Coordinates of N, CA and C in Angstrom, one line a residue:
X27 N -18.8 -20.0 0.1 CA -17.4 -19.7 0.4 C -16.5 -20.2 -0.7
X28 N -15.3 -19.7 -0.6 CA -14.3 -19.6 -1.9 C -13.2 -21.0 -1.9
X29 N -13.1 -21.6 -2.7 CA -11.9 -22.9 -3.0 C -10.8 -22.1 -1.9
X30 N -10.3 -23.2 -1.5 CA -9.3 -23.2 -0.6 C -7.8 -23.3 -1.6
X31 N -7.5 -22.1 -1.4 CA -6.2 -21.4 -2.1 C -4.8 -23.0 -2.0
X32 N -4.0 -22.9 -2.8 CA -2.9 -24.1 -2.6 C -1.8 -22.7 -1.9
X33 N -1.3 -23.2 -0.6 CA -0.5 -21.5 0.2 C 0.8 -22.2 0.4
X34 N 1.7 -22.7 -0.2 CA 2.8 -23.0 0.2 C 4.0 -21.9 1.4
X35 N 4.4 -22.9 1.9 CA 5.5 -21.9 2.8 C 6.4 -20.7 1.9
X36 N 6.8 -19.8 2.3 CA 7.6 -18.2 1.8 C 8.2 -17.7 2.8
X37 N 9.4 -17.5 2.3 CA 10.3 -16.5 3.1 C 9.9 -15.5 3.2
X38 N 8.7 -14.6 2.7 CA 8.4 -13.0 3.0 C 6.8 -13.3 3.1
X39 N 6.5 -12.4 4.4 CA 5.4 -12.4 4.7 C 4.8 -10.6 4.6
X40 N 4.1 -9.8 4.0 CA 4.1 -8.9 4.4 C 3.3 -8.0 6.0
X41 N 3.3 -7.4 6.2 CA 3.2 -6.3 7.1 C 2.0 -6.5 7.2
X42 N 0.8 -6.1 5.9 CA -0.3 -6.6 6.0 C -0.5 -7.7 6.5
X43 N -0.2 -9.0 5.6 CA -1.0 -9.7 6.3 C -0.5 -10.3 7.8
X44 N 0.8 -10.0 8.4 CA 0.9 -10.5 9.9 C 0.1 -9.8 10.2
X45 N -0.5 -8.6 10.3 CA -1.1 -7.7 11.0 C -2.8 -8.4 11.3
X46 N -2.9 -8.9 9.8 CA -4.5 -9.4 9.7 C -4.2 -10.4 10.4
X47 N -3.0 -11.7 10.6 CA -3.0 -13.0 11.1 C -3.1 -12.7 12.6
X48 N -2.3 -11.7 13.4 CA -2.6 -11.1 14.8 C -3.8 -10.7 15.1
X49 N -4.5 -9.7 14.1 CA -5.7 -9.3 14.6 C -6.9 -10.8 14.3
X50 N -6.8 -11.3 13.6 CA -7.7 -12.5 13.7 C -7.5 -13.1 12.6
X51 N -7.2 -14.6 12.9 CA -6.5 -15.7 12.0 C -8.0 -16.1 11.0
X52 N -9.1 -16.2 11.8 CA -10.2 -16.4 11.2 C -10.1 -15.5 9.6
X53 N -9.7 -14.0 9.5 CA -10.2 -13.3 8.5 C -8.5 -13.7 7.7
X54 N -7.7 -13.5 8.9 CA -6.5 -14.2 7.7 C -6.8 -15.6 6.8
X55 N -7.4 -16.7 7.6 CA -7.6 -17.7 6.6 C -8.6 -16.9 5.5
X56 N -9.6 -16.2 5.4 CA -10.5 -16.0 4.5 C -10.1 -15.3 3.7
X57 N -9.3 -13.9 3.8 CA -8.5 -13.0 3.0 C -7.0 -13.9 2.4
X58 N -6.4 -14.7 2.6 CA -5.0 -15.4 2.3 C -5.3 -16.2 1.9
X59 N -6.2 -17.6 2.5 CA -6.3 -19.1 1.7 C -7.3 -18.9 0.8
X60 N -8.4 -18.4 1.6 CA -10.0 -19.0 0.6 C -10.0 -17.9 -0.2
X61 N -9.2 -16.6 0.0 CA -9.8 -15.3 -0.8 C -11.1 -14.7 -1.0
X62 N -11.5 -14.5 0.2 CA -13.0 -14.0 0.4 C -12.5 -12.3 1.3
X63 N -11.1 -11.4 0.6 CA -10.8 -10.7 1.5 C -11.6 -9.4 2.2
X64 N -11.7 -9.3 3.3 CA -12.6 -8.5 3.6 C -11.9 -6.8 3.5
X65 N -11.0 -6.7 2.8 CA -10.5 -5.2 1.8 C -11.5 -4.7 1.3
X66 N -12.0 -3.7 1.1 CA -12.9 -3.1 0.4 C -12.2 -1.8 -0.9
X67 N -12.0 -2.2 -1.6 CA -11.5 -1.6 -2.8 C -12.5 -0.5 -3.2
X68 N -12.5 0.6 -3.0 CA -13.4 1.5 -3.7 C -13.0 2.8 -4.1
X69 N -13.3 3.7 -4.8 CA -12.9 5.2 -5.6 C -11.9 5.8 -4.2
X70 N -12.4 6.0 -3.0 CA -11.7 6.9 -2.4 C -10.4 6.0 -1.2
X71 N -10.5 4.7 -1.4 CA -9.4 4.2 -0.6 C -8.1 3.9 -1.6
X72 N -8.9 3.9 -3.3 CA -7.4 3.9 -4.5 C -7.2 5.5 -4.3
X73 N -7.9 6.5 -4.3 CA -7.2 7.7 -4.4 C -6.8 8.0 -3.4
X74 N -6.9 7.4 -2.3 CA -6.0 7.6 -1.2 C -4.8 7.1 -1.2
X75 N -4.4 6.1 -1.8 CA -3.0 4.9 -2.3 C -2.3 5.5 -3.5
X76 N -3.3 6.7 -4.3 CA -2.7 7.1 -5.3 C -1.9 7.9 -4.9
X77 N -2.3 9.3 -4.2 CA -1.8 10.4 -3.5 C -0.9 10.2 -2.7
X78 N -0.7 9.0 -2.1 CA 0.1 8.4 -1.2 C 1.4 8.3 -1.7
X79 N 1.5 7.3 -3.1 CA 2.1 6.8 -4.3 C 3.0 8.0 -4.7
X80 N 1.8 9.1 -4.8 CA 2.5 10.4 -5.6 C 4.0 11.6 -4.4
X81 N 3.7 11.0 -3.1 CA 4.3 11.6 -2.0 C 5.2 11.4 -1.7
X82 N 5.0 9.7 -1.9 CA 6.4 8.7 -2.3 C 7.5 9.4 -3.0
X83 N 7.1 9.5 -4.5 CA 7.9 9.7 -5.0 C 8.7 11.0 -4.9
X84 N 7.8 12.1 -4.4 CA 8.2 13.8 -4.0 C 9.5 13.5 -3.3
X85 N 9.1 12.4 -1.7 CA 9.6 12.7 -0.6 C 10.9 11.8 -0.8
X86 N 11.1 10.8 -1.8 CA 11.6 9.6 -1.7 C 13.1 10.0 -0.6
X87 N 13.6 8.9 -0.4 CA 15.2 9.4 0.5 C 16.1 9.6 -0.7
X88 N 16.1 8.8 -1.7 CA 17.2 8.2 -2.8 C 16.9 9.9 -4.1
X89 N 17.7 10.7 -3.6 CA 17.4 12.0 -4.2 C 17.0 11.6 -5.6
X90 N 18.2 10.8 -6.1 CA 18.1 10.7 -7.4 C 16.8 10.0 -8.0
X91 N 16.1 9.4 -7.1 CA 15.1 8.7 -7.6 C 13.6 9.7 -7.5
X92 N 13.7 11.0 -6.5 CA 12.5 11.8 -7.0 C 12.5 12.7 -7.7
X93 N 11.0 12.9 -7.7 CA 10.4 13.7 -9.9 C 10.0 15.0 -8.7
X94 N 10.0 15.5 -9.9 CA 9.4 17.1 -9.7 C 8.0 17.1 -9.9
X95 N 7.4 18.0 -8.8 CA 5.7 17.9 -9.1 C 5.3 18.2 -10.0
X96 N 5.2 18.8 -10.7 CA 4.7 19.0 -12.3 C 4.7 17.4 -12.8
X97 N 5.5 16.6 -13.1 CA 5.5 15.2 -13.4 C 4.9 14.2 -12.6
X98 N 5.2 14.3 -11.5 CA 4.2 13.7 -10.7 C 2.2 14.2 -10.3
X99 N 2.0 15.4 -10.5 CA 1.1 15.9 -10.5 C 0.0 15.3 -12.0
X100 N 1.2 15.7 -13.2 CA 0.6 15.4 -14.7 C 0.1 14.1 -14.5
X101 N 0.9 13.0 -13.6 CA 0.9 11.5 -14.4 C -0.4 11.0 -13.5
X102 N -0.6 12.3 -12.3 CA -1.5 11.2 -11.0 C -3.0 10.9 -11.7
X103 N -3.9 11.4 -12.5 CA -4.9 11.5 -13.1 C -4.8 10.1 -14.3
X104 N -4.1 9.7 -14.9 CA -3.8 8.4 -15.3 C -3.5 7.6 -14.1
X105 N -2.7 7.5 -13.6 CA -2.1 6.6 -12.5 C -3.7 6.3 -11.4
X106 N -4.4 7.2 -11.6 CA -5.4 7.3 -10.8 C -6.4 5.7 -11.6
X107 N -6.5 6.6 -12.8 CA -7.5 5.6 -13.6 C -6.8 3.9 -14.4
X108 N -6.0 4.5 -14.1 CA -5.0 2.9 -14.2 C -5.6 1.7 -13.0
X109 N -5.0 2.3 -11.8 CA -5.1 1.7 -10.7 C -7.1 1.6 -10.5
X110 N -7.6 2.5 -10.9 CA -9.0 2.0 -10.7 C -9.4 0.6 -11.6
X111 N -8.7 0.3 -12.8 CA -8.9 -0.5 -14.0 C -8.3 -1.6 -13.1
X112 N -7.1 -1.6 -13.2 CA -6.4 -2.6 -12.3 C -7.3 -3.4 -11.4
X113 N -7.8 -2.5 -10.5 CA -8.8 -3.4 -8.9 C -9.9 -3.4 -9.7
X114 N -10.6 -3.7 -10.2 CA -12.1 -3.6 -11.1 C -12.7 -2.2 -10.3
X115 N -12.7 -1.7 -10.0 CA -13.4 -0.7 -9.5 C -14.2 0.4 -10.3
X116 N -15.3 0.2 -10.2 CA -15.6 1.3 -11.5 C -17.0 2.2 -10.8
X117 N -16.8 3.6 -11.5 CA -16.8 4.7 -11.0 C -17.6 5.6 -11.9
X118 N -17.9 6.8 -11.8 CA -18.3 7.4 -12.6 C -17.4 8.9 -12.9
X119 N -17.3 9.1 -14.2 CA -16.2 9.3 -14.9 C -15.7 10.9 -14.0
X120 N -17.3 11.4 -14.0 CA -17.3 13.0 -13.4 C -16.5 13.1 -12.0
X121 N -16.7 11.6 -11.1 CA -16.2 11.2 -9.8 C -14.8 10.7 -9.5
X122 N -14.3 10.0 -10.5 CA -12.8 10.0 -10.8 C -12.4 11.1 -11.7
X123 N -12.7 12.3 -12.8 CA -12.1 13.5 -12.9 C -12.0 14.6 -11.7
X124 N -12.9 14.3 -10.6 CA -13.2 15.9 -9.6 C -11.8 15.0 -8.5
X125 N -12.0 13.9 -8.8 CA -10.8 13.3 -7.5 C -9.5 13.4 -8.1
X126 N -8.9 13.3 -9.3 CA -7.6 13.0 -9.7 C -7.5 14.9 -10.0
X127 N -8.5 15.7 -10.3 CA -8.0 17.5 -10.3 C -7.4 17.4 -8.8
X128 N -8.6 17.1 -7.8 CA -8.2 17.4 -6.6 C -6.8 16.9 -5.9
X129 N -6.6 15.8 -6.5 CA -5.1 14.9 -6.2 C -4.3 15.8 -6.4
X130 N -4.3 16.3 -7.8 CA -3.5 17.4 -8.8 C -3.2 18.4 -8.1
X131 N -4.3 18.9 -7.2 CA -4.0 20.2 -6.2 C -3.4 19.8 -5.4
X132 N -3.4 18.8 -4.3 CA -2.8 18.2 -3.0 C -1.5 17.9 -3.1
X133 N -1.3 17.4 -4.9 CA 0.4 17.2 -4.9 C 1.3 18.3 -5.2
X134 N 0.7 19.3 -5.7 CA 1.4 20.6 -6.3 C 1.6 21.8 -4.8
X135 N 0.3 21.8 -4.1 CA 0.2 22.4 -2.9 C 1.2 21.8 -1.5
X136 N 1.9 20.9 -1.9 CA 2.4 19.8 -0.4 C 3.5 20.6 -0.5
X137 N 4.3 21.6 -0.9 CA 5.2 22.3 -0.7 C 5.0 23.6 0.5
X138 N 3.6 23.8 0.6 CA 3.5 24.6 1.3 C 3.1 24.1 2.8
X139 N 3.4 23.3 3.4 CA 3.0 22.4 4.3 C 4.6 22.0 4.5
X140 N 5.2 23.0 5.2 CA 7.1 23.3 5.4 C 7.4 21.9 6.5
X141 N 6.1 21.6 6.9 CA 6.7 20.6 8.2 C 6.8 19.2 7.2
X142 N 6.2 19.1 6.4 CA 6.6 18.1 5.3 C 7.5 18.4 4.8
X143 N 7.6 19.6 3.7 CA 8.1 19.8 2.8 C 9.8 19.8 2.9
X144 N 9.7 20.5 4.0 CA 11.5 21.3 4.4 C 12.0 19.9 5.4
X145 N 10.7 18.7 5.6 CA 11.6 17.9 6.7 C 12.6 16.9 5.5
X146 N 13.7 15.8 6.7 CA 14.7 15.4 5.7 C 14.4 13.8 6.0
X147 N 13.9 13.2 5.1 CA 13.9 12.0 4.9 C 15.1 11.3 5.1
X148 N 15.2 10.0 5.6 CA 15.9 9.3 6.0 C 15.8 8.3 5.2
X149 N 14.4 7.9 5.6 CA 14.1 6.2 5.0 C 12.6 6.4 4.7
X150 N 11.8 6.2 3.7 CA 10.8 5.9 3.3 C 9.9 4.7 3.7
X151 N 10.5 3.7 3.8 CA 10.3 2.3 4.7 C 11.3 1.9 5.7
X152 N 10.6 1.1 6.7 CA 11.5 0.5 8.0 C 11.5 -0.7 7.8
X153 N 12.2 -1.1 7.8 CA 12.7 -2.9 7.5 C 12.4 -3.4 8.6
X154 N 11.2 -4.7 9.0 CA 11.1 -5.3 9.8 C 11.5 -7.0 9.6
X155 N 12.1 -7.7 10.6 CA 12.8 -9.0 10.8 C 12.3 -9.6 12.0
X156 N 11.5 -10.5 12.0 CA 10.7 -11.0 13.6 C 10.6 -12.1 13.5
X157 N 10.8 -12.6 14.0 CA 10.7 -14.1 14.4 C 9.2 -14.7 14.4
X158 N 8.7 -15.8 14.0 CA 6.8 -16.3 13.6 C 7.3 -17.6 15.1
X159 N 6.2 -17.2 16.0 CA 5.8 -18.0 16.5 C 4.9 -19.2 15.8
X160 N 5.7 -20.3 15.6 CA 4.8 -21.6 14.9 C 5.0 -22.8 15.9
X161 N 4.0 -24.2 15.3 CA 4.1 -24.8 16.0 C 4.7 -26.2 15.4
X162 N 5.1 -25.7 14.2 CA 5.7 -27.3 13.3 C 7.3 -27.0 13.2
X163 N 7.8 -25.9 13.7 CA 9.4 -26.1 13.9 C 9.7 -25.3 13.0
X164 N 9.1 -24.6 12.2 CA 9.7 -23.8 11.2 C 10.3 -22.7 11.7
X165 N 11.4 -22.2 11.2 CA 12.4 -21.0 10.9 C 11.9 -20.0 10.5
X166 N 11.0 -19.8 10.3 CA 10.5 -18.8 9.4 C 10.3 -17.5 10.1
X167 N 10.6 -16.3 9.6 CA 10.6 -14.7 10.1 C 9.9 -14.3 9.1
X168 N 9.2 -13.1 9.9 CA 8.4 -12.5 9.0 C 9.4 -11.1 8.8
X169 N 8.9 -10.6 7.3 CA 9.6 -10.1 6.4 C 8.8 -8.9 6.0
X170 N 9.5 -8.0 6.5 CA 8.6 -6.6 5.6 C 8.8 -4.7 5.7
X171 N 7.9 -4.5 4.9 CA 8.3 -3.1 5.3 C 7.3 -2.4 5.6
X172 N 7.3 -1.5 6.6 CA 6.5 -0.4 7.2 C 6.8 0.9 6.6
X173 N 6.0 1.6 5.7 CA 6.0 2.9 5.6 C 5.2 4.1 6.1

């Protein structure tokens, strides 16, 4: 098992991990303090975060802040193998080119998918504010965003 992390108190908790501390504190201590997380980082859960990433930016609410697919399409095939470098994740080259063409297709093609494309964004994230049931008196809310 992994050294026990130094976790000081934080005003921001994210989404994830309340979610892992509700579903079982057991795997929150091990994913948060000890860092033994049980995430599995692999080729098709980053190109799922990439594509995701790339939709973001299409759909964003803040007009001025989304790109046109052609730019977002170009960049996802880097952004792809970036993010694989980033998580150590390594792959074989033929298996990250057939995934980041196909990304290429999914971001260029989301125009024709009108219940996406034509709907009207509001908000890209929900702001959440909740109050932490604790037992040492703290103030503390959890802090985050849902997208």
């Amino acid at each position: 098992m992994g050294d026990v992390r130094t976790f000081s108190p934080r005003e921001k908790v994210s989404y994830s991990e309340w979610m892992r501390w509700e579903e079982c504190q057991w795997r929150w201590r091990n994913d948060y303090l000890v860092g033994l997380s049980s995430r599995t980082d692999n080729i098709h859960n980053i190109f799922g975060n990439v594509v995701h990433s790339a939709f973001e930016q299409l759909l964003c609410a803040d007009v001025q802040k989304r790109r046109t697919i052609e730019d977002v399409a170009s960049e996802l095939p880097d952004d792809f193998r970036r993010t694989l470098t980033e998580r150590g994740v390594i792959a074989k080259n033929s298996d990250v080119a057939a995934l980041a063409t196909s990304g290429q297709a999914i971001v260029r093609a989301l125009p024709q998918c009108s219940e996406v494309w034509t709907s009207r964004v509001i908000a890209n994230e929900l702001r959440l504010e909740q109050d932490l049931e604790r037992s040492d008196g703290s103030s503390l809310k959890f802090k985050g965003f849902v997208d």
